[in-house]
Tab-separated table of C-alpha atoms and ligand atoms in Angstrom:
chain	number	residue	atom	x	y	z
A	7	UNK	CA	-70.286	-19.243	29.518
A	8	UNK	CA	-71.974	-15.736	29.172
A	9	UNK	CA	-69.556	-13.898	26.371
A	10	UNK	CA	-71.398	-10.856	26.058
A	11	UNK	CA	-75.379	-9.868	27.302
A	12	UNK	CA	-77.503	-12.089	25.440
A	13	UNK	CA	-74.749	-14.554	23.914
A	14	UNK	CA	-74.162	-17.563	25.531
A	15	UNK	CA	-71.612	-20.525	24.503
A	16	UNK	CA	-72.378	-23.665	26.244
A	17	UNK	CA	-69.578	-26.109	25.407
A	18	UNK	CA	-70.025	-29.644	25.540
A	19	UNK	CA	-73.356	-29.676	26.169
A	20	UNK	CA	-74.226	-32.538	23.881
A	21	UNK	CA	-72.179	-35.591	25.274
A	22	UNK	CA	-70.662	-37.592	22.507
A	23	UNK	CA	-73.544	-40.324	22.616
A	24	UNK	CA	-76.332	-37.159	21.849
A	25	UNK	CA	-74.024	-36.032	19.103
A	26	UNK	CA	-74.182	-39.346	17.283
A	27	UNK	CA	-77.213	-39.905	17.478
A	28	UNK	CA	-78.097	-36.337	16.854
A	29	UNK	CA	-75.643	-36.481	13.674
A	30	UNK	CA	-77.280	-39.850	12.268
A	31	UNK	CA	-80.819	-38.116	12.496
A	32	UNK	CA	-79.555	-35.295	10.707
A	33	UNK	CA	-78.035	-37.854	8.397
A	34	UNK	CA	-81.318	-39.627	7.514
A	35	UNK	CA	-83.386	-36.448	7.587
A	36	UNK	CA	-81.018	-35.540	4.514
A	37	UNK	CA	-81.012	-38.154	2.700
A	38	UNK	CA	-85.303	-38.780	2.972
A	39	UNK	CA	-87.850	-37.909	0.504
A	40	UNK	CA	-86.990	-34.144	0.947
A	41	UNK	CA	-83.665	-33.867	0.863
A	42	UNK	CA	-80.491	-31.533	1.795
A	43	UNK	CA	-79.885	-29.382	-1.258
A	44	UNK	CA	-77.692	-26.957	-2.526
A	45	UNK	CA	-79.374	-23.602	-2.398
A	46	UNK	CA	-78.817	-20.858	-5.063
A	47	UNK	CA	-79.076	-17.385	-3.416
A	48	UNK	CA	-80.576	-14.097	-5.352
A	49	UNK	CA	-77.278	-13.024	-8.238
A	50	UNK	CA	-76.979	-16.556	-9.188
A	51	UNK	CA	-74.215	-17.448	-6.855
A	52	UNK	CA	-74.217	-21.029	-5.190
A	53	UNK	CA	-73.802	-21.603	-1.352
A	54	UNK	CA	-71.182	-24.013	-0.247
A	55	UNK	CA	-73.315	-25.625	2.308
A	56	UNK	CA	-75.937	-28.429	1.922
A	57	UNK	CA	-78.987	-26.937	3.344
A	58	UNK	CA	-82.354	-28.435	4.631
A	59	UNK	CA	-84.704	-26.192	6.490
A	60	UNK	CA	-87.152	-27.767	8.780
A	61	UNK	CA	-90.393	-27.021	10.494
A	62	UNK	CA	-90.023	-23.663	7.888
A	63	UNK	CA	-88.098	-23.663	4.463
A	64	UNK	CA	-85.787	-20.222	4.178
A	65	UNK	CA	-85.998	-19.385	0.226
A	66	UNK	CA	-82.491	-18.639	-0.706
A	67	UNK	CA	-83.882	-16.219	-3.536
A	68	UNK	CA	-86.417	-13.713	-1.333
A	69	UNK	CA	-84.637	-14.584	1.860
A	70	UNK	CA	-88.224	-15.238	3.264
A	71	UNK	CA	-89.977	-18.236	4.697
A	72	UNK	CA	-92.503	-20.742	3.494
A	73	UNK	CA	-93.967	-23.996	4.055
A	74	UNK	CA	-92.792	-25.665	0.682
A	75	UNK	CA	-89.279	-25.078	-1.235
A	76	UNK	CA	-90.572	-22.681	-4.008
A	77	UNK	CA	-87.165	-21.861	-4.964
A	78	UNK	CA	-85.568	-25.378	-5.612
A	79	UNK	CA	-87.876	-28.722	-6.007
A	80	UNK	CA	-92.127	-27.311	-4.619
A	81	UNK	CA	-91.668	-30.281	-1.722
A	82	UNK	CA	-93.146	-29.363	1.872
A	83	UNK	CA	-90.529	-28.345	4.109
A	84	UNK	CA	-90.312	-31.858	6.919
A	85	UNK	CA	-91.660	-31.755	10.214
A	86	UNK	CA	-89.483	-30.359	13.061
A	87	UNK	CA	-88.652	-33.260	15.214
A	88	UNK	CA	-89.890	-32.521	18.951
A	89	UNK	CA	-86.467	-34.203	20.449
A	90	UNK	CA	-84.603	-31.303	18.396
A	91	UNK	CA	-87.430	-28.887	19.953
A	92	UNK	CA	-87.208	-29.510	23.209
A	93	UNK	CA	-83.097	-29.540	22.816
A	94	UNK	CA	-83.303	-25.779	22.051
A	95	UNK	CA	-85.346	-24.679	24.179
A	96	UNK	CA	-83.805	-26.336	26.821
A	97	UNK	CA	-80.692	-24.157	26.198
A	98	UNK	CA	-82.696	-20.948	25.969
A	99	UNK	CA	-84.066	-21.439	28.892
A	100	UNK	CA	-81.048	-22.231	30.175
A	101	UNK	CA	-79.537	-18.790	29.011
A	102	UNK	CA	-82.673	-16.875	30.244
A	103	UNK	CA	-84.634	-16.944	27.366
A	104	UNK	CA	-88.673	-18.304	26.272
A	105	UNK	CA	-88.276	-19.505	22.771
A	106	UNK	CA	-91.170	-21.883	21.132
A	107	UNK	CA	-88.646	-23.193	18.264
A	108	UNK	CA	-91.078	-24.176	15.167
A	109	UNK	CA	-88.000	-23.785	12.547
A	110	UNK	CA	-84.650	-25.294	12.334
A	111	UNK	CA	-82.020	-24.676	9.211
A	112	UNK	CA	-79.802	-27.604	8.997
A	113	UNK	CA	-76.451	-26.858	7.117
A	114	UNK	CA	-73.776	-29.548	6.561
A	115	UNK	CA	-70.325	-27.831	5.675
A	116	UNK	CA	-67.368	-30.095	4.148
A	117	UNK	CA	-63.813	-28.973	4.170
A	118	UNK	CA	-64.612	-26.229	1.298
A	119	UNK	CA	-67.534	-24.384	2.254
A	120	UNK	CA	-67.679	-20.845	4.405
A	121	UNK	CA	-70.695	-18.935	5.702
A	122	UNK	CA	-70.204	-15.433	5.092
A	123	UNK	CA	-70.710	-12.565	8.028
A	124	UNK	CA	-74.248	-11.878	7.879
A	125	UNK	CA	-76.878	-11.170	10.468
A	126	UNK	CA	-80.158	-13.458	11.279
A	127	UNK	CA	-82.896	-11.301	10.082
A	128	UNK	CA	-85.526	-12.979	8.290
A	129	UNK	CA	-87.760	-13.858	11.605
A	130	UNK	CA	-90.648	-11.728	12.812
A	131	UNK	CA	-89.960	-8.401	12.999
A	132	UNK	CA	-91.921	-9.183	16.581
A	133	UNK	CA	-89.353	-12.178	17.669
A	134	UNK	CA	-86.575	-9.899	16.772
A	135	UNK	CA	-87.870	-6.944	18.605
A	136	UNK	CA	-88.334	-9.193	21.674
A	137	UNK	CA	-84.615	-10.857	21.541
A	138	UNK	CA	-86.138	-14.128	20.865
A	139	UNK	CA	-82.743	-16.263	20.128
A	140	UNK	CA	-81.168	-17.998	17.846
A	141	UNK	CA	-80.460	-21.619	18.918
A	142	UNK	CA	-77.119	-23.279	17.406
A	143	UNK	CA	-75.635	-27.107	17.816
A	144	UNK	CA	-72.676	-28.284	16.094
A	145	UNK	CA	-71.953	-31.740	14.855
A	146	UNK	CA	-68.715	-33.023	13.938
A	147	UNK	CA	-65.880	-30.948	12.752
A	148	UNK	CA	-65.090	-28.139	14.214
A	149	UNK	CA	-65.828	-24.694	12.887
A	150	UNK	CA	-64.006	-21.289	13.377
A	151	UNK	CA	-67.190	-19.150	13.565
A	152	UNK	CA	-66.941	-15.641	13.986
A	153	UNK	CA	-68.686	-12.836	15.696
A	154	UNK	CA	-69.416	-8.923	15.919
A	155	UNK	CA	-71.178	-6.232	16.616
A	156	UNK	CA	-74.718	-4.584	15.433
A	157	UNK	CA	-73.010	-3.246	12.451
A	158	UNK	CA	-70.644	-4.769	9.833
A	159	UNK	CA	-67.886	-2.512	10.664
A	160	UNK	CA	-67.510	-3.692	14.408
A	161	UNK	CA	-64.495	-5.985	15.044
A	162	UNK	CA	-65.346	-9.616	14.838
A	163	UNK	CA	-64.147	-12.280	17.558
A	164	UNK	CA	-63.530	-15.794	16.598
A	165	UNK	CA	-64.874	-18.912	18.254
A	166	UNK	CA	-63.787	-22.745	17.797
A	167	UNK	CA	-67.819	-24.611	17.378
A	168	UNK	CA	-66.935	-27.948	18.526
A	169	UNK	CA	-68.962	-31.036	18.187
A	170	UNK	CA	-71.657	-31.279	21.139
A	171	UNK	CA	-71.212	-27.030	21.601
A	172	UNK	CA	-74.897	-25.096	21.474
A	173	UNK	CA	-74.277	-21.283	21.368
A	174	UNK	CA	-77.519	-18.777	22.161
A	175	UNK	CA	-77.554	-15.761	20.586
A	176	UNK	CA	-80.533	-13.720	22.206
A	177	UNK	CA	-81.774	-10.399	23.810
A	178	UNK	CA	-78.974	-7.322	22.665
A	179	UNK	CA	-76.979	-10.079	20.791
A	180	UNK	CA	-80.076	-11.703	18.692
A	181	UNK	CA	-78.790	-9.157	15.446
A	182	UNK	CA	-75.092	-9.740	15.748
A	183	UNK	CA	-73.096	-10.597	12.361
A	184	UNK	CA	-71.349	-13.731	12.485
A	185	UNK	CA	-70.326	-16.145	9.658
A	186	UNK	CA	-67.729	-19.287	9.269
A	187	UNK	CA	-64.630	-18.815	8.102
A	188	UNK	CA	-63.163	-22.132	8.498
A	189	UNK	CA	-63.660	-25.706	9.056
A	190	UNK	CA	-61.085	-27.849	10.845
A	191	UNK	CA	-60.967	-30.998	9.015
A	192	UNK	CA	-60.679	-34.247	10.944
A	193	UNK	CA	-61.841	-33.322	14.375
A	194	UNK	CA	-65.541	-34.844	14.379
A	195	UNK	CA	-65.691	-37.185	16.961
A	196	UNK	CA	-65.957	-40.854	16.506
A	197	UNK	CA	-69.577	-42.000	15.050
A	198	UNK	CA	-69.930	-37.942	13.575
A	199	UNK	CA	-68.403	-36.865	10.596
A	200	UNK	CA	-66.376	-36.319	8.301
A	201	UNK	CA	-67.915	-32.678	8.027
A	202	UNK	CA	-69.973	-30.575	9.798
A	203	UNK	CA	-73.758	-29.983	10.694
A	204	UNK	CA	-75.191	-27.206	12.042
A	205	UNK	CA	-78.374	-27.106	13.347
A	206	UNK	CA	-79.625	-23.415	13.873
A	207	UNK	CA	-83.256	-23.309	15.286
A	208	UNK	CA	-85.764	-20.240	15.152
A	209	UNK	CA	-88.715	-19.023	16.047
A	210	UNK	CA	-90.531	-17.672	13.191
B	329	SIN	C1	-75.527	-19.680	10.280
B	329	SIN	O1	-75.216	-18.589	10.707
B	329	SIN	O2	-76.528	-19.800	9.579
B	329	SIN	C2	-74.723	-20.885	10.583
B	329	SIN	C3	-73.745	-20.708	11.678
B	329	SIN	C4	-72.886	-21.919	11.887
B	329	SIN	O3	-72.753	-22.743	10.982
B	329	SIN	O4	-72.318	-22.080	12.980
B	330	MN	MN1	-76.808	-17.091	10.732
């Protein structure tokens, strides 16, 4: 479903046999030898999301990328799988777009936690320019996510991000704020859960 040039919202596209096997990857990815973490963002203030960046680690503190996690523990950031690769890709091209994924930022939400309205930023200044997209899949609950313009002070739209739903955001709509306002408690399908993960994949 095309909602605006450059955003796509493919729903369902993970069948509920991907998504638990997607979630229990995720799962043992977090608990490994580097492990999901609570990041601390510049002022102090604690995120409510776990957070374990892959392929790339996002430093919470200079909002910059890095191989190893000089703001929390010095560990190398793990390997991007290729089966999570090859997943976002596949979407992008699927929406129009070329997008070598070597990043992924894996956030698992429980009932509390919120993602403020913010805008994607930290890439390239060249992937940005060239509406290289963001790539998002979510796992087990669902999410109200929300969506706007260029600027802060456009109207945001909400969408539901079920479990198995990828969403593009790419080409005009690469830069649009969006955050998560909500997370609907004890909808994750069968074999995902309780929570949700988010899987948003970049290309540095
Ligand atoms: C994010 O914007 O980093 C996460 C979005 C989401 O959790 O759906
Ligand atoms: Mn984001």
């Amino acid at each position: 479903m095309i909602l605006e040039p450059g955003l796509f919202l493919f729903q369902a596209r993970l069948n509920v046999a991907m998504q638990r096997q997607l979630w229990m990857e995720c799962r043992v990815l977090a608990d490994g030898p580097v492990p999901m973490y609570t990041p601390t963002v510049r002022g102090g203030r604690k995120m409510s999301v776990g957070m374990l960046c892959l392929g790339k680690h996002w430093n919470a503190l200079t909002y910059e990328y890095e191989s190893m996690r000089s703001d929390h523990d010095g560990l190398d950031a793990p390997e991007l799988p290729q089966s999570f690769v090859e997943l976002a890709a596949t979407a992008a091209a699927d929406a129009g777009f070329v997008m070598r994924p070597d990043l992924c930022i894996m956030n698992y939400y429980t009932a509390e936690s919120r993602m403020g309205v913010h805008q994607d930023k930290d890439e390239r200044a060249e992937t940005i320019a060239a509406g290289i997209p963001i790539v998002s899949i979510s796992l087990g609950d669902a999410a109200r996510f929300v969506i706007g313009g260029l600027t802060r002070k456009e109207p945001t739209r909400p969408l539901i991000l079920r479990s198995g739903d990828m969403l593009v955001m790419g080409g005009p709509s690469r830069l649009r704020f969006h955050g998560v306002t909500r997370i609907q408690t004890g909808t994750a399908p069968e074999g995902t859960g309780p929570g949700r993960i988010n899987l948003t994949f970049r290309q540095w």
